[in-house]
Amino acid sequence: MAAMDLFGRRWALRILWELRSGPLGARALLARCEGLSSSVLYQRLRELTASGIIAASADGYELTPLGAALRDALQPLDAWATTWAETQEQNDRSSAEA
C-alpha cells in the first residue's frame, strides 16, 4: 500500500512518465507539467528519490533501475488509457449526433 500512497499523490505518476525517456532537470519537468508548482515538484522529487525510484544525476533526475521497471509496468496502463480516451471521444460524438 505504501507504493499506492506514493503514486496516488498528485503529479507523482506524471513526473515518472516524463522521466521515461531519460533525465530531465527541474525546469524541464515544470515546463512539461503545466500547472505543477515548484514546491510540489520538489516535494515529489524528494519522495521519489527517497523511495529509490529516481535519482539525481548530472543531467537532472532520472529513473533508477527500480524506476525503469515501473516505467515498463506503466506502458500497458498508457495503452489502456489511450483506448479508453478514444472510446470516450466516440461516445461523445455519438451523443452529440443523437
Coordinates of C-alpha atoms in Angstrom, one line a residue:
M1 CA 0.0 0.0 0.0
A2 CA 2.9 2.4 0.5
A3 CA 3.6 2.4 -3.2
M4 CA 0.0 3.2 -4.0
D5 CA 0.1 6.0 -1.5
L6 CA 3.2 7.4 -3.2
F7 CA 1.8 7.0 -6.7
G8 CA -1.5 8.4 -5.7
R9 CA 0.0 11.7 -4.8
R10 CA -0.7 14.4 -7.2
W11 CA 1.8 14.7 -10.0
A12 CA 3.9 11.6 -8.9
L13 CA 3.0 9.4 -11.9
R14 CA 3.2 12.3 -14.3
I15 CA 6.8 13.1 -13.1
L16 CA 7.7 9.5 -13.6
W17 CA 6.1 9.4 -17.0
E18 CA 8.1 12.5 -18.1
L19 CA 11.3 10.8 -17.0
R20 CA 10.6 7.7 -19.0
S21 CA 12.8 8.7 -22.0
G22 CA 15.8 10.0 -20.0
P23 CA 17.0 12.5 -17.4
L24 CA 15.4 15.9 -17.0
G25 CA 16.1 18.9 -14.9
A26 CA 13.6 20.5 -12.6
R27 CA 12.9 23.3 -15.1
A28 CA 12.2 20.9 -17.9
L29 CA 9.8 19.0 -15.6
L30 CA 8.0 22.1 -14.7
A31 CA 7.7 23.0 -18.4
R32 CA 6.3 19.6 -19.3
C33 CA 3.8 19.5 -16.4
E34 CA 1.7 22.5 -16.9
G35 CA 0.1 23.6 -13.6
L36 CA 2.7 21.9 -11.4
S37 CA 4.1 24.3 -8.8
S38 CA 7.8 24.2 -8.0
S39 CA 7.1 23.4 -4.3
V40 CA 5.1 20.4 -5.2
L41 CA 7.6 19.3 -7.8
Y42 CA 10.5 19.4 -5.3
Q43 CA 8.4 17.6 -2.7
R44 CA 7.6 14.8 -5.2
L45 CA 11.2 14.6 -6.3
R46 CA 12.3 14.2 -2.7
E47 CA 9.7 11.5 -2.1
L48 CA 10.5 9.6 -5.3
T49 CA 14.3 9.9 -4.6
A50 CA 13.8 8.6 -1.0
S51 CA 11.9 5.7 -2.3
G52 CA 14.7 4.7 -4.7
I53 CA 12.6 5.2 -7.9
I54 CA 14.5 8.2 -9.2
A55 CA 18.0 9.6 -8.6
A56 CA 19.6 13.0 -9.0
S57 CA 22.3 13.0 -11.7
A58 CA 24.5 15.5 -13.5
D59 CA 21.7 15.8 -16.1
G60 CA 18.9 16.3 -13.6
Y61 CA 16.7 13.5 -12.4
E62 CA 16.5 10.1 -13.9
L63 CA 14.8 6.7 -13.3
T64 CA 16.8 4.2 -11.3
P65 CA 16.7 0.5 -12.3
L66 CA 13.7 0.2 -10.0
G67 CA 12.0 3.2 -11.7
A68 CA 12.7 1.7 -15.1
A69 CA 10.9 -1.4 -14.1
L70 CA 8.0 0.7 -13.0
R71 CA 8.1 2.5 -16.4
D72 CA 7.7 -0.8 -18.1
A73 CA 4.7 -1.6 -15.9
L74 CA 3.1 1.7 -16.7
Q75 CA 3.3 1.3 -20.5
P76 CA 0.2 -1.1 -20.6
L77 CA -1.7 1.4 -18.5
D78 CA -0.8 4.1 -21.0
A79 CA -2.1 1.9 -23.8
W80 CA -5.3 1.2 -21.9
A81 CA -5.8 4.9 -21.2
T82 CA -5.4 5.7 -24.9
T83 CA -8.0 3.2 -25.9
W84 CA -10.3 4.5 -23.1
A85 CA -9.9 8.1 -24.3
E86 CA -10.7 7.1 -27.9
T87 CA -13.8 5.3 -26.7
Q88 CA -14.9 8.4 -24.7
E89 CA -14.5 10.6 -27.8
Q90 CA -16.6 8.2 -29.9
N91 CA -19.3 8.1 -27.2
D92 CA -19.2 12.0 -27.1
R93 CA -19.6 12.2 -30.9
S94 CA -22.4 9.7 -30.9
S95 CA -24.2 11.6 -28.1
A96 CA -23.8 14.9 -30.0
E97 CA -25.2 13.4 -33.2
A98 CA -28.3 11.9 -31.5

